[in-house]
XYZ file of C-alpha atoms in Angstrom:
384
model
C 17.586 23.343 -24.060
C 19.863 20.546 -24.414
C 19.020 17.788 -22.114
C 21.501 18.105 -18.619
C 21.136 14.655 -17.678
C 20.082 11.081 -18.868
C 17.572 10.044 -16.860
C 15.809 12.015 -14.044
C 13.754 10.850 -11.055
C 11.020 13.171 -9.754
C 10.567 11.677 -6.382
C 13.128 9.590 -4.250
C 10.006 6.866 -2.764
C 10.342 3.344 -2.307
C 9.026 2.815 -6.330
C 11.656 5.117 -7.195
C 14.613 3.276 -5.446
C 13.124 0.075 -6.720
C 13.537 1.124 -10.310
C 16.719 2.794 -9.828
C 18.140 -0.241 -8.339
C 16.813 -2.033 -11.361
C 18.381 0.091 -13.921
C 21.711 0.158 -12.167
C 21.520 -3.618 -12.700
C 21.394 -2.972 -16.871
C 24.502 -3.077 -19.033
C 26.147 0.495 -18.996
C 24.202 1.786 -16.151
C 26.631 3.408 -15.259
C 27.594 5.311 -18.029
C 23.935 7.539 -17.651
C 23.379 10.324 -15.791
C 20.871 10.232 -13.125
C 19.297 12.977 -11.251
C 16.494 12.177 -8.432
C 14.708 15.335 -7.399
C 12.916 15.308 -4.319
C 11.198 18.441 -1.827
C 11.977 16.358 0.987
C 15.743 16.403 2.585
C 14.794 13.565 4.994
C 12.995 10.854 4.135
C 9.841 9.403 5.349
C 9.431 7.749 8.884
C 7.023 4.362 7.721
C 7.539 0.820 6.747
C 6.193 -1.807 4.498
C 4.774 -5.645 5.220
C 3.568 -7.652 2.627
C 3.675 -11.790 2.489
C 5.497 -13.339 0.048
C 7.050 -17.166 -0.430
C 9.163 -15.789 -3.571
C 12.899 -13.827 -3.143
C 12.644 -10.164 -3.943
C 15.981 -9.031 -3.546
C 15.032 -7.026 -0.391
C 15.566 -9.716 1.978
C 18.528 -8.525 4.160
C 16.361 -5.465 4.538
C 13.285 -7.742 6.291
C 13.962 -6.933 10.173
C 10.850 -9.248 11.414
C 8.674 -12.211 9.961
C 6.070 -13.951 11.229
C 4.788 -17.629 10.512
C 1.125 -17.086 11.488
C -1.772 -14.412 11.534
C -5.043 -14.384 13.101
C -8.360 -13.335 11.927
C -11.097 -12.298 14.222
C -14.940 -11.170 14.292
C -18.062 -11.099 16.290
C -18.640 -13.845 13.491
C -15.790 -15.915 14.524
C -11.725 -16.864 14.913
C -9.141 -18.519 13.209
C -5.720 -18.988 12.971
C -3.696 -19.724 10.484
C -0.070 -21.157 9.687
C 0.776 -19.603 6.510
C 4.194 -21.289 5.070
C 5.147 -21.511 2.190
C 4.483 -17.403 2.824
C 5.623 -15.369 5.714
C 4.742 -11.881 6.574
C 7.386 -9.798 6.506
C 8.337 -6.155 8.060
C 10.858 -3.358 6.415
C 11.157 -0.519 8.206
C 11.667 3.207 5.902
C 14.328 4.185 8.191
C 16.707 0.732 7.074
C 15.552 1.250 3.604
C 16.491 4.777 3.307
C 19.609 4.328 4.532
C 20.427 1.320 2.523
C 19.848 3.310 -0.376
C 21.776 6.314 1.163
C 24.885 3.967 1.789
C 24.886 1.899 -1.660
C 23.074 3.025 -4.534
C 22.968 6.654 -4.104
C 26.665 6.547 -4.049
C 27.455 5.717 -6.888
C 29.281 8.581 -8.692
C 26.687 8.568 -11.891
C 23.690 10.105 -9.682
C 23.022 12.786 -7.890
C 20.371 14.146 -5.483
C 18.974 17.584 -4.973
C 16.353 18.678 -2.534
C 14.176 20.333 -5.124
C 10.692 20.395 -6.011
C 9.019 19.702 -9.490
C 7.132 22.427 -10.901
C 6.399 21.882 -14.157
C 7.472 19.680 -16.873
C 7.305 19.775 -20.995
C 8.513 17.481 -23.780
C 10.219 18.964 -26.438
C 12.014 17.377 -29.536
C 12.701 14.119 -27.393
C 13.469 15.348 -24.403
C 11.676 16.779 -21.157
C 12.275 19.744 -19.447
C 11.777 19.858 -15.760
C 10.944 23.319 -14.156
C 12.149 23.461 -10.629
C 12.061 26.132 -7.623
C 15.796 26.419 -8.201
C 16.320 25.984 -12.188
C 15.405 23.464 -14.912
C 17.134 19.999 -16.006
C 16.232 18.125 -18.629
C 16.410 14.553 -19.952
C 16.006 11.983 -22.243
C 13.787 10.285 -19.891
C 12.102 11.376 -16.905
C 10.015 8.874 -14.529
C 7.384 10.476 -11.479
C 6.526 8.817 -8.146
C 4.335 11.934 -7.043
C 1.518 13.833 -8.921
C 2.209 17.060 -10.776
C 0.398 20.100 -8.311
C -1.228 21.868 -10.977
C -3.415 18.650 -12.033
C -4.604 18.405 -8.430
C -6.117 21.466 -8.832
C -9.273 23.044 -10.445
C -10.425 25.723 -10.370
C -7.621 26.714 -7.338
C -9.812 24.383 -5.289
C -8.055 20.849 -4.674
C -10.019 18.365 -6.464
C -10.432 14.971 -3.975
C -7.983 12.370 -4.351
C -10.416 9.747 -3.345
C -13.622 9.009 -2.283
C -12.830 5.956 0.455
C -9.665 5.707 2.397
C -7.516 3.351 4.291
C -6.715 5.815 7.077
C -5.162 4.875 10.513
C -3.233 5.392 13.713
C -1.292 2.689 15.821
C 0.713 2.501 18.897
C 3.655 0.765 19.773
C 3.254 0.021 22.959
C 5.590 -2.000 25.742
C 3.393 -4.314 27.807
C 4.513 -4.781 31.847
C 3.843 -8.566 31.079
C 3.697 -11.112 28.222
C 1.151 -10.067 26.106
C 1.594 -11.172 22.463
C 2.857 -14.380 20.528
C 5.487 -13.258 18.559
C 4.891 -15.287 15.925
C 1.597 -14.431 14.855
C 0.532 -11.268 13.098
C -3.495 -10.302 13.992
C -4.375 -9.288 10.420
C -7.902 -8.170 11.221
C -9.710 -8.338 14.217
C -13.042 -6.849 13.422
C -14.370 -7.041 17.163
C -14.943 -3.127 17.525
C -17.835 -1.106 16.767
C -18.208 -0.706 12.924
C -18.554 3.250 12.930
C -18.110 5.375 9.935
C -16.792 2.690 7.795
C -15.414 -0.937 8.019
C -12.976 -0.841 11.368
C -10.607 -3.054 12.680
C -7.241 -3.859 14.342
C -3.994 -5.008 12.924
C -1.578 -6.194 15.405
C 2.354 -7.019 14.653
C 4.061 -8.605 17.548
C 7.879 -7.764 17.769
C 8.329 -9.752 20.840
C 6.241 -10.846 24.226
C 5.998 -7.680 25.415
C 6.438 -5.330 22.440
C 4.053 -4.828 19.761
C 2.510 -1.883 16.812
C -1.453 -1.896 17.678
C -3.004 -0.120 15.035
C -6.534 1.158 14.277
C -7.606 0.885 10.771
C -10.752 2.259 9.015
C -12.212 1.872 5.298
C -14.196 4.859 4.768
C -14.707 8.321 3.793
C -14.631 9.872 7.062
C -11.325 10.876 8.330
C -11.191 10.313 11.902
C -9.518 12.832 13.934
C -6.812 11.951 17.275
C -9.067 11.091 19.785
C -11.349 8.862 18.172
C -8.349 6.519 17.397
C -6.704 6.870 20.523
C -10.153 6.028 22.670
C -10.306 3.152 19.867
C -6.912 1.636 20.814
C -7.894 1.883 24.540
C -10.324 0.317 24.476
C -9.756 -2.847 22.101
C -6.059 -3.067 24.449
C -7.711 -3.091 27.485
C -10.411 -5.597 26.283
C -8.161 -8.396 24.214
C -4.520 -7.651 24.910
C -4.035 -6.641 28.343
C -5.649 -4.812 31.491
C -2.010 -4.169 32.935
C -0.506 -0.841 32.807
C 1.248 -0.484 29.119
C 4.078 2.331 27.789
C 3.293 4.194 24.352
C 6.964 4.198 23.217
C 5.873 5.646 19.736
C 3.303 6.513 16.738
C 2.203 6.246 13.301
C -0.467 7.489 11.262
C -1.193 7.588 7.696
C -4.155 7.730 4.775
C -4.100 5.682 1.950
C -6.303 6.079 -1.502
C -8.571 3.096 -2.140
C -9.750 4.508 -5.252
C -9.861 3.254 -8.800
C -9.207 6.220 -10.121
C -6.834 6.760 -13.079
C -3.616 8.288 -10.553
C -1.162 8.366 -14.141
C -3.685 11.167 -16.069
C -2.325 13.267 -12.928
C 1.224 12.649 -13.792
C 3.583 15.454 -15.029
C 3.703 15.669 -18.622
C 6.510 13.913 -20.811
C 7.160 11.134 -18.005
C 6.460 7.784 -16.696
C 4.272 7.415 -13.392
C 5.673 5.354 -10.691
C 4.234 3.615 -7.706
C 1.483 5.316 -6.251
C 1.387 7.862 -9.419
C 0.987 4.796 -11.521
C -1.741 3.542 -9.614
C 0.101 0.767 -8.295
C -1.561 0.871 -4.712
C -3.769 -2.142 -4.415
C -7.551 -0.501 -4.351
C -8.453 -3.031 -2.011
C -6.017 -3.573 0.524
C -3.415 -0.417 0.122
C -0.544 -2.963 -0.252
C 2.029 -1.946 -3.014
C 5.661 -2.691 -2.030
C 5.411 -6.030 -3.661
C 3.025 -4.753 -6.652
C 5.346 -1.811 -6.976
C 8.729 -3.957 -7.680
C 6.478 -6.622 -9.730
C 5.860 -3.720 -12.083
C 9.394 -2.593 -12.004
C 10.488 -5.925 -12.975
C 7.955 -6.204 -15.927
C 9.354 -2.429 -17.358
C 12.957 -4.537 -17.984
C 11.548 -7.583 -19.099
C 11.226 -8.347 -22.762
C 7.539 -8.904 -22.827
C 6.251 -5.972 -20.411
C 3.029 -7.465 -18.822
C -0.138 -4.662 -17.961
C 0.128 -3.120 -14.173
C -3.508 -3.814 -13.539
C -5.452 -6.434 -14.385
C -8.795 -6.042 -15.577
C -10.534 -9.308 -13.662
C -8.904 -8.240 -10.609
C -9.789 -4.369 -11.265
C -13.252 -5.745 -11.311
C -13.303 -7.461 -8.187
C -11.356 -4.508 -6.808
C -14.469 -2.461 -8.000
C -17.431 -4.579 -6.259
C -15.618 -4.179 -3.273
C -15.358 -0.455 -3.079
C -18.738 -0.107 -3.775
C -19.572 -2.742 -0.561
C -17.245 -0.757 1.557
C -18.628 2.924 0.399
C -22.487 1.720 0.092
C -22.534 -1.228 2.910
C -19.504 -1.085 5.162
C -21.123 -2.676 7.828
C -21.006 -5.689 5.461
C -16.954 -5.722 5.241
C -16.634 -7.925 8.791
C -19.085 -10.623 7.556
C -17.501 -10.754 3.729
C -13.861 -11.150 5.305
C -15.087 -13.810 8.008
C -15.906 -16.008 5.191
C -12.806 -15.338 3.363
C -10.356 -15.840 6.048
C -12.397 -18.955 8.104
C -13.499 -20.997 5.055
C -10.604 -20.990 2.568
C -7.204 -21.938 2.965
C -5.053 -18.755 3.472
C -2.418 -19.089 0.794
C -5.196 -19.313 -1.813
C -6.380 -15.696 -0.092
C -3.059 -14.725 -1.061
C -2.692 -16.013 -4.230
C -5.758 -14.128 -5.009
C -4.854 -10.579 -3.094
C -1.510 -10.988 -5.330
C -3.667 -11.462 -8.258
C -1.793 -14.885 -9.372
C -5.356 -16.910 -8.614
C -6.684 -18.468 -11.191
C -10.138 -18.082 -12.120
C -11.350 -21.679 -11.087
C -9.755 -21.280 -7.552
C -11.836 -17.707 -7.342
C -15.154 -19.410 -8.532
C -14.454 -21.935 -5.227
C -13.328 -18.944 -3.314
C -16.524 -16.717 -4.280
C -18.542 -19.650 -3.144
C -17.793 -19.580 0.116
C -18.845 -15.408 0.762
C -22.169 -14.044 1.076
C -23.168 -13.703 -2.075
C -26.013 -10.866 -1.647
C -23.749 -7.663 -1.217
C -21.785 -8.974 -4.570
C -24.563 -9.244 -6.261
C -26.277 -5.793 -5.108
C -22.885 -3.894 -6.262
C -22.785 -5.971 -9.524
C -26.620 -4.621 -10.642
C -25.529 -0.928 -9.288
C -22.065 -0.806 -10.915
C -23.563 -2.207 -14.329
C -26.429 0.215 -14.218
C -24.283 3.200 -13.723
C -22.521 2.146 -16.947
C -25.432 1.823 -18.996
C -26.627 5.147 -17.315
C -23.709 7.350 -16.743
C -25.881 10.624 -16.429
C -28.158 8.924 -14.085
């Protein structure tokens, strides 16, 4: 089959935008053919925030920002101006349609609603098996996982062990209730139940505001125990006035280590979350997601992952999936006894390895040290 197209997208995601937008940037961009293929006619409703004191091209996109955020525990409180950073809010819904309006006009690509089946690469090219037909291409890049690798023996094998799984509310207060410029990161003060649990608050204005519950575990919660969660912690630390739920969202995020591009569809190149490019740790990727783009166009491309940081990434997991009711204590001492942008120089994975040693300092040193023996056990003893 004679390739139909120059380049094909399986997947039309935020990782997949990012690159396209990248590639339309190249010389003769324009002069390739480009076909995104994606199940989904609409996109999906959810947003990205990530800090950042660096441009990333998405600014006019960035509907809020906030100056501060707040950490709180049992253990104790701080606050913390974060310039030269802010934390910043893009919604899916102004993304999408940015994309929609600009770069998926241009006359070069095109867009089906269709899903991937199958793929092969043959003499250069890869085929793409669809539910309508099959296209083909010199290249051919994935955001999503091909179906048939998530499957064994016609039972789905798990993604991951732990998640990052949650529920918020947006909710309209019938009084001044928030500062709205400070983000509440993590506020531990709930009962650590089947995992590490806390809130994340982002304050649109005095009275407006998403109030989300967030757990680290391996138990999925179901409805109710979120929404008796988010009672409770808004009736104890934001308000005991009568409040409107003007909307929802929920979501599950892998925090797994696992090697996401061996489930890829043959004969392409893993994006985003099919890359791996979801931060273990923390589930942030918008920013890690274009960082990579940018390195695929650069003339030196540097490695997604880094091992140090894969390492830490690793002793972590283990704390949340062995000793989760260690997570508040471990991120009291990060957030109240180091200065915040050296927090996020090292969540970006741009610290440097004397500014970790001072950073690892300050934490409690035992559960580190307990994963550490485990992890390099298991390695000697893989059977075991």
């Amino acid at each position: 089959m004679q390739p139909t197209h120059d380049v094909i997208l399986i997947g039309c995601g935020c990782s997949s935008l990012q690159w396209l937008s990248r590639f339309m940037d190249t010389e003769s961009a324009e002069q390739h053919q480009v076909l995104i293929l994606d199940k989904n006619e609409t996109p999906p409703d959810r947003t990205w925030c990530f800090w950042s004191k660096k441009a990333h091209g998405y600014e006019h996109l960035v509907s809020y920002s906030w100056s501060k955020i707040r950490f709180a525990s049992r253990f104790g409180e701080v606050s913390h101006n974060i310039a030269p950073y802010s934390y910043q809010y893009i919604s899916g819904r102004d993304f999408f349609a940015a994309a929609d309006e600009g770069l998926l006009k241009q006359p070069n690509i095109t867009r089906l609603t269709d899903e991937a089946a199958a793929t092969q690469r043959v003499n250069g090219h890869t085929s793409v098996e669809t539910t309508s037909g099959q296209f083909s291409a010199g290249r051919v890049l994935s955001s999503v996982p091909d179906p048939a690798k998530i499957l064994q023996n016609g039972d789905p094998k798990p993604l991951s062990k732990l998640w990052q799984h949650f529920r918020g509310w947006f909710i309209k207060t019938s009084e001044a209730a928030f500062d709205p410029e400070e983000v509440v990161l993590m506020d531990f003060r709930t009962p650590q139940t089947d995992g590490a649990v806390f809130f994340y608050v982002l304050p649109f204005s005095e009275d407006y505001a998403l109030v989300e519950c967030t757990v680290f575990g391996e138990q999925l919660w179901d409805r109710f125990a979120y929404e008796e969660a988010l009672r409770t912690y808004i009736s104890t630390y934001i308000t005991a006035e009568p409040y409107e739920v003007v909307n929802t969202e929920e979501g599950r995020i892998p925090m797994s280590q696992r090697d996401f591009r061996k489930l890829g569809f043959d004969g392409t190149e893993p994006l985003g979350t099919a890359a791996g490019l979801v931060k273990p740790s923390t589930g942030y990727m918008f920013l890690r997601s274009l960082r990579d783009v940018e390195s695929r166009f650069a003339e030196n491309p540097k490695a997604a992952v880094s091992p140090r940081f894969s390492f830490y990434d690793g002793l972590l997991l283990g704390i949340i999936e062995h000793e989760p009711e260690q997570v508040a204590g471990i991120m009291t001492a990060l957030f109240t006894r180091n200065p915040v942008q050296r927090v996020f120089r090292f969540l970006d994975e741009e610290s440097s390895l004397a500014e970790e040693i001072r950073m690892f300092a300050t934490l409690p040193w035992a559960p580190f040290l307990k994963q550490l023996a485990k992890q390099t056990f298991q390695s000697k003893n893989p059977d075991s």
